[in-house]
Short mmCIF file of C-alpha atoms in Angstrom, two decimals:
data_model
loop_
_atom_site.label_atom_id
_atom_site.label_comp_id
_atom_site.label_asym_id
_atom_site.label_seq_id
_atom_site.Cartn_x
_atom_site.Cartn_y
_atom_site.Cartn_z
CA UNK Q 1 11.56 -0.73 15.55
CA UNK Q 2 12.03 -2.18 12.08
CA UNK Q 3 13.50 -0.01 9.33
CA UNK Q 4 11.02 1.00 6.63
CA UNK Q 5 12.44 0.72 3.13
CA UNK Q 6 10.74 2.43 0.21
CA UNK Q 7 10.95 0.52 -3.06
CA UNK Q 8 9.58 1.80 -6.35
CA UNK Q 9 7.66 -0.70 -8.57
CA UNK Q 10 6.42 1.59 -11.36
CA UNK Q 11 4.75 -1.07 -13.51
CA UNK Q 12 1.58 -0.38 -15.46
CA UNK Q 13 1.68 -3.78 -17.28
CA UNK Q 14 -1.57 -5.00 -15.73
CA UNK Q 15 -3.97 -2.26 -16.90
CA UNK Q 16 -5.80 -1.67 -20.17
CA UNK Q 17 -4.85 1.53 -22.11
CA UNK Q 18 -7.00 4.48 -21.00
CA UNK Q 19 -7.32 5.44 -24.67
CA UNK Q 20 -5.98 4.10 -27.94
CA UNK Q 21 -2.26 4.77 -28.32
CA UNK Q 22 -1.76 5.67 -24.68
CA UNK Q 23 -0.51 3.85 -21.61
CA UNK Q 24 -1.84 3.94 -18.00
CA UNK Q 25 -0.32 6.72 -15.95
CA UNK Q 26 -0.16 4.85 -12.67
CA UNK Q 27 3.54 4.12 -13.37
CA UNK Q 28 4.08 7.75 -12.19
CA UNK Q 29 2.67 6.96 -8.70
CA UNK Q 30 6.01 6.42 -7.06
CA UNK Q 31 7.49 9.65 -8.41
CA UNK Q 32 4.46 11.64 -7.31
CA UNK Q 33 4.53 10.27 -3.75
CA UNK Q 34 8.30 10.86 -3.58
CA UNK Q 35 7.71 14.44 -4.64
CA UNK Q 36 5.44 14.71 -1.59
CA UNK Q 37 8.40 13.68 0.61
CA UNK Q 38 7.19 10.21 1.51
CA UNK Q 39 10.70 8.72 2.07
CA UNK Q 40 11.82 11.54 4.41
CA UNK Q 41 8.47 11.70 6.24
CA UNK Q 42 8.49 7.96 6.89
CA UNK Q 43 12.09 8.13 8.07
CA UNK Q 44 12.66 5.34 5.56
CA UNK Q 45 15.68 3.86 3.93
CA UNK Q 46 16.10 4.07 0.19
CA UNK Q 47 15.23 0.82 -1.58
CA UNK Q 48 15.65 1.98 -5.17
CA UNK Q 49 13.60 1.09 -8.21
CA UNK Q 50 12.68 -2.22 -9.82
CA UNK Q 51 12.41 -1.06 -13.44
CA UNK Q 52 9.57 -2.72 -15.37
CA UNK Q 53 9.61 -3.92 -18.99
CA UNK Q 54 8.07 -1.68 -21.66
CA UNK Q 55 4.27 -1.68 -21.89
CA UNK Q 56 3.54 -3.39 -25.18
CA UNK Q 57 0.44 -5.56 -25.76
CA UNK Q 58 1.64 -6.40 -29.29
CA UNK Q 59 -1.15 -8.11 -31.29
CA UNK Q 60 -3.06 -9.27 -28.18
CA UNK Q 61 -6.77 -9.72 -28.69
CA UNK Q 62 -9.66 -10.54 -26.35
CA UNK Q 63 -9.58 -14.26 -25.58
CA UNK Q 64 -5.79 -14.49 -25.65
CA UNK Q 65 -5.49 -14.62 -21.88
CA UNK Q 66 -3.58 -12.06 -19.83
CA UNK Q 67 -1.83 -9.43 -21.92
CA UNK Q 68 1.79 -8.60 -21.12
CA UNK Q 69 1.92 -11.98 -19.37
CA UNK Q 70 5.56 -12.71 -20.15
CA UNK Q 71 6.62 -9.25 -19.03
CA UNK Q 72 4.52 -9.52 -15.84
CA UNK Q 73 6.01 -12.93 -15.01
CA UNK Q 74 9.55 -11.61 -15.47
CA UNK Q 75 8.84 -8.49 -13.43
CA UNK Q 76 7.12 -10.44 -10.70
CA UNK Q 77 10.26 -12.51 -10.16
CA UNK Q 78 12.57 -9.46 -10.08
CA UNK Q 79 10.29 -7.55 -7.69
CA UNK Q 80 10.01 -10.64 -5.53
CA UNK Q 81 13.76 -10.82 -5.34
CA UNK Q 82 13.93 -7.27 -3.94
CA UNK Q 83 11.04 -7.72 -1.49
CA UNK Q 84 12.33 -11.05 -0.28
CA UNK Q 85 15.73 -9.53 0.54
CA UNK Q 86 14.23 -6.83 2.70
CA UNK Q 87 11.82 -9.09 4.53
CA UNK Q 88 14.53 -11.62 5.31
CA UNK Q 89 16.64 -8.74 6.63
CA UNK Q 90 13.90 -7.81 9.10
CA UNK Q 91 13.05 -4.62 7.23
CA UNK Q 92 9.52 -3.48 6.31
CA UNK Q 93 9.22 -2.66 2.60
CA UNK Q 94 6.77 -0.02 1.43
CA UNK Q 95 6.38 -0.70 -2.29
CA UNK Q 96 5.10 2.21 -4.43
CA UNK Q 97 3.37 0.97 -7.60
CA UNK Q 98 2.19 0.72 -10.26
CA UNK Q 99 -0.95 -1.16 -10.89
CA UNK Q 100 -2.28 -3.97 -8.70
CA UNK Q 101 -0.36 -6.70 -10.54
CA UNK Q 102 2.74 -5.66 -8.50
CA UNK Q 103 1.10 -7.45 -5.56
CA UNK Q 104 2.09 -10.70 -7.24
CA UNK Q 105 5.72 -9.76 -6.57
CA UNK Q 106 5.02 -9.49 -2.83
CA UNK Q 107 3.02 -12.74 -2.78
CA UNK Q 108 5.74 -14.65 -4.59
CA UNK Q 109 8.44 -13.24 -2.32
CA UNK Q 110 6.59 -14.32 0.81
CA UNK Q 111 5.69 -17.71 -0.59
CA UNK Q 112 9.43 -18.34 -1.04
CA UNK Q 113 9.93 -17.65 2.69
CA UNK Q 114 6.93 -19.40 4.19
CA UNK Q 115 3.20 -19.01 4.63
CA UNK Q 116 1.83 -15.47 4.89
CA UNK Q 117 -1.53 -13.78 4.84
CA UNK Q 118 -2.78 -10.81 2.88
CA UNK Q 119 -5.02 -7.89 3.81
CA UNK Q 120 -6.33 -6.33 0.61
CA UNK Q 121 -7.79 -2.84 1.01
CA UNK Q 122 -9.43 -2.33 -2.37
CA UNK Q 123 -12.69 -1.22 -3.95
CA UNK Q 124 -12.95 -4.59 -5.69
CA UNK Q 125 -11.50 -8.05 -5.04
CA UNK Q 126 -9.52 -8.18 -8.29
CA UNK Q 127 -10.71 -11.79 -8.53
CA UNK Q 128 -11.54 -12.06 -12.22
CA UNK Q 129 -10.49 -15.41 -13.63
CA UNK Q 130 -11.52 -17.84 -16.46
CA UNK Q 131 -14.02 -19.49 -14.12
CA UNK Q 132 -16.13 -16.37 -13.65
CA UNK Q 133 -15.41 -14.13 -16.66
CA UNK Q 134 -14.80 -14.19 -20.39
CA UNK Q 135 -12.92 -10.90 -20.28
CA UNK Q 136 -9.68 -12.09 -18.61
CA UNK Q 137 -6.85 -9.94 -19.82
CA UNK Q 138 -5.82 -7.20 -17.42
CA UNK Q 139 -3.81 -8.67 -14.54
CA UNK Q 140 -4.40 -5.54 -12.47
CA UNK Q 141 -8.01 -6.74 -12.02
CA UNK Q 142 -7.04 -10.34 -11.57
CA UNK Q 143 -4.03 -10.43 -9.23
CA UNK Q 144 -5.82 -11.96 -6.26
CA UNK Q 145 -7.20 -14.74 -8.42
CA UNK Q 146 -3.74 -15.32 -9.91
CA UNK Q 147 -2.09 -15.33 -6.48
CA UNK Q 148 -4.51 -17.99 -5.28
CA UNK Q 149 -3.78 -20.21 -8.29
CA UNK Q 150 -6.72 -19.29 -10.55
CA UNK Q 151 -5.74 -18.54 -14.10
CA UNK Q 152 -3.00 -19.32 -16.61
CA UNK Q 153 -0.07 -21.30 -15.32
CA UNK Q 154 2.65 -18.98 -16.60
CA UNK Q 155 1.47 -16.48 -13.93
CA UNK Q 156 -0.05 -18.70 -11.24
CA UNK Q 157 2.79 -21.21 -10.86
CA UNK Q 158 6.01 -19.24 -11.02
CA UNK Q 159 8.91 -21.34 -9.63
CA UNK Q 160 6.44 -24.18 -8.98
CA UNK Q 161 5.07 -22.30 -5.94
CA UNK Q 162 1.35 -22.27 -6.79
CA UNK Q 163 -0.58 -20.95 -4.96
CA UNK Q 164 1.27 -18.01 -3.50
CA UNK Q 165 -1.64 -17.38 -1.15
CA UNK Q 166 -4.21 -19.68 0.43
CA UNK Q 167 -7.86 -18.57 0.35
CA UNK Q 168 -8.14 -18.86 4.09
CA UNK Q 169 -5.20 -16.48 4.61
CA UNK Q 170 -6.82 -13.51 2.82
CA UNK Q 171 -8.92 -10.67 4.27
CA UNK Q 172 -10.65 -8.10 2.09
CA UNK Q 173 -11.73 -4.60 3.11
CA UNK Q 174 -13.44 -1.77 1.28
CA UNK Q 175 -15.32 -3.64 -1.45
CA UNK Q 176 -18.33 -1.67 -2.54
CA UNK Q 177 -21.64 -2.94 -1.17
CA UNK Q 178 -23.17 -3.10 -4.66
CA UNK Q 179 -20.67 -5.73 -5.91
CA UNK Q 180 -22.97 -8.62 -4.90
CA UNK Q 181 -21.80 -11.23 -7.42
CA UNK Q 182 -18.17 -10.80 -6.45
CA UNK Q 183 -18.98 -11.01 -2.76
CA UNK Q 184 -21.06 -14.15 -3.26
CA UNK Q 185 -18.17 -16.01 -4.93
CA UNK Q 186 -15.73 -14.97 -2.19
CA UNK Q 187 -18.20 -15.99 0.52
CA UNK Q 188 -18.54 -19.44 -1.07
CA UNK Q 189 -14.75 -19.74 -0.88
CA UNK Q 190 -14.84 -18.60 2.78
CA UNK Q 191 -12.65 -15.55 2.03
CA UNK Q 192 -13.65 -12.92 4.57
CA UNK Q 193 -14.96 -9.69 2.99
CA UNK Q 194 -15.87 -6.44 4.77
CA UNK Q 195 -17.76 -3.98 2.56
CA UNK Q 196 -17.71 -0.20 3.03
CA UNK Q 197 -21.10 -0.33 4.76
CA UNK Q 198 -20.07 -3.10 7.11
CA UNK Q 199 -16.86 -1.33 7.97
CA UNK Q 200 -18.84 1.72 9.00
CA UNK Q 201 -21.22 -0.37 11.08
CA UNK Q 202 -18.57 -2.36 12.90
CA UNK Q 203 -15.82 0.28 13.15
CA UNK Q 204 -12.58 0.39 11.12
CA UNK Q 205 -10.19 0.48 14.06
CA UNK Q 206 -11.79 -2.47 15.88
CA UNK Q 207 -11.93 -4.54 12.68
CA UNK Q 208 -8.31 -3.85 11.90
CA UNK Q 209 -7.16 -4.83 15.38
CA UNK Q 210 -9.13 -8.07 15.27
CA UNK Q 211 -7.75 -8.79 11.76
CA UNK Q 212 -4.16 -8.25 12.84
CA UNK Q 213 -4.73 -10.62 15.77
CA UNK Q 214 -6.24 -13.23 13.44
CA UNK Q 215 -2.87 -13.65 11.78
CA UNK Q 216 -1.14 -14.45 15.07
CA UNK Q 217 -1.18 -18.21 14.52
CA UNK Q 218 1.67 -20.73 14.45
CA UNK Q 219 0.81 -21.56 10.83
CA UNK Q 220 1.51 -18.01 9.57
CA UNK Q 221 4.72 -16.04 9.60
CA UNK Q 222 2.96 -12.70 9.13
CA UNK Q 223 0.87 -10.75 6.65
CA UNK Q 224 1.19 -8.21 3.82
CA UNK Q 225 -1.08 -5.18 3.26
CA UNK Q 226 -2.18 -4.27 -0.30
CA UNK Q 227 -3.60 -0.75 -0.62
CA UNK Q 228 -5.43 0.25 -3.81
CA UNK Q 229 -6.16 4.00 -3.91
CA UNK Q 230 -9.55 3.32 -5.49
CA UNK Q 231 -10.81 2.13 -2.06
CA UNK Q 232 -11.27 5.85 -1.37
CA UNK Q 233 -14.37 7.64 -2.49
CA UNK Q 234 -14.01 9.53 -5.83
CA UNK Q 235 -14.88 12.76 -4.05
CA UNK Q 236 -11.41 12.62 -2.49
CA UNK Q 237 -9.60 10.24 -4.88
CA UNK Q 238 -10.78 10.73 -8.48
CA UNK Q 239 -7.33 9.93 -9.91
CA UNK Q 240 -7.82 6.19 -10.45
CA UNK Q 241 -8.83 4.12 -13.47
CA UNK Q 242 -12.17 2.90 -11.96
CA UNK Q 243 -13.55 5.58 -9.59
CA UNK Q 244 -16.49 3.65 -8.14
CA UNK Q 245 -18.81 5.65 -5.88
CA UNK Q 246 -19.54 5.12 -2.20
CA UNK Q 247 -15.98 4.46 -1.09
CA UNK Q 248 -14.12 5.08 2.15
CA UNK Q 249 -13.36 8.54 3.42
CA UNK Q 250 -9.79 9.44 4.52
CA UNK Q 251 -10.40 9.13 8.27
CA UNK Q 252 -11.99 5.70 7.76
CA UNK Q 253 -9.06 4.44 5.70
CA UNK Q 254 -6.54 5.76 8.18
CA UNK Q 255 -8.37 4.06 11.08
CA UNK Q 256 -8.20 0.83 9.15
CA UNK Q 257 -4.57 1.08 8.09
CA UNK Q 258 -3.00 2.10 11.42
CA UNK Q 259 -3.49 -1.12 13.41
CA UNK Q 260 -2.55 -3.18 10.38
CA UNK Q 261 0.75 -1.60 9.40
CA UNK Q 262 1.80 -1.04 13.02
CA UNK Q 263 1.27 -4.70 13.87
CA UNK Q 264 4.54 -6.52 14.52
CA UNK Q 265 3.22 -9.26 12.24
CA UNK Q 266 2.84 -6.93 9.24
CA UNK Q 267 5.81 -7.48 6.95
CA UNK Q 268 5.12 -4.89 4.25
CA UNK Q 269 2.73 -2.66 2.30
CA UNK Q 270 2.23 -1.86 -1.35
CA UNK Q 271 0.37 1.16 -2.76
CA UNK Q 272 -1.26 1.03 -6.19
CA UNK Q 273 -3.46 2.57 -8.89
CA UNK Q 274 -3.21 6.31 -8.14
CA UNK Q 275 -2.64 8.00 -11.53
CA UNK Q 276 -0.93 11.41 -11.47
CA UNK Q 277 -2.13 12.07 -15.03
CA UNK Q 278 -5.64 12.33 -13.59
CA UNK Q 279 -4.55 14.67 -10.76
CA UNK Q 280 -3.19 17.79 -12.35
CA UNK Q 281 -2.99 19.82 -9.16
CA UNK Q 282 -1.57 16.94 -7.07
CA UNK Q 283 -4.28 17.14 -4.42
CA UNK Q 284 -5.11 13.41 -4.51
CA UNK Q 285 -1.44 12.43 -4.44
CA UNK Q 286 -0.82 14.64 -1.43
CA UNK Q 287 -3.78 13.00 0.37
CA UNK Q 288 -2.57 9.50 -0.43
CA UNK Q 289 0.93 10.37 0.82
CA UNK Q 290 -0.49 11.81 4.06
CA UNK Q 291 -2.52 8.69 4.69
CA UNK Q 292 0.40 6.33 4.25
CA UNK Q 293 2.72 8.47 6.39
CA UNK Q 294 0.12 8.97 9.16
CA UNK Q 295 -0.61 5.20 9.22
CA UNK Q 296 2.99 4.49 10.14
CA UNK Q 297 4.16 7.59 12.03
CA UNK Q 298 2.76 8.08 15.57
#
């Protein structure tokens, strides 16, 4: 059994402000899940905190590219250093975000080591880039595009390692069925996508097992799992910045996660987007903690 190591990555650099003069509250995710006892319940080692730069968009305006780009690039390198160390040591990092831009830290870390896949469990593909949108700006909605080399070079080519992920090494689960344009672009790129409706038709557990097996190839050294809390339906997870309807229910998400994170080829997991500011009684945070713990613990 590998040791699980919990690492905090409380960055909110990749999201737009929820209101003028405020900052996104997802930087409190790690603290909220720790308050639910996630480290003890996972039987995990303490991996500490990778402290992010201050959230400050300065005089950024629409059309200027990704805001906080310099801070995100710096943070990505430092988070990658921490993740790389644990993966090379044979440990399994569970990284508590933060917004989805923290996934760049995992992708860069693994790219330094070799070739790895990614399973993204997310309500949307986070694939916005200059080729499909004129509203590029928030890296938290663009991290998969950036990780595959689409977008500005100061984020896509850190350390000359562009791309961090290959299109063919990505699997997406939980995208809403109504996101037809996004799905069409991904299909053209031959990036496998399983929508909520398809997951229910084919069965989450079976799909997850097949997916884990698909990474057992000589070309790949393993895979990482990216979990965005907004994959859950707003009826059970309203505490996210974009609560799109018709999402997964807890039992469906758990059935999907278990075979993935328990695979010997899984090298880590990150959890993102849950915002404690939108969860005053802590119910959604408790649910998210339970799901992560139950995915790992028999």
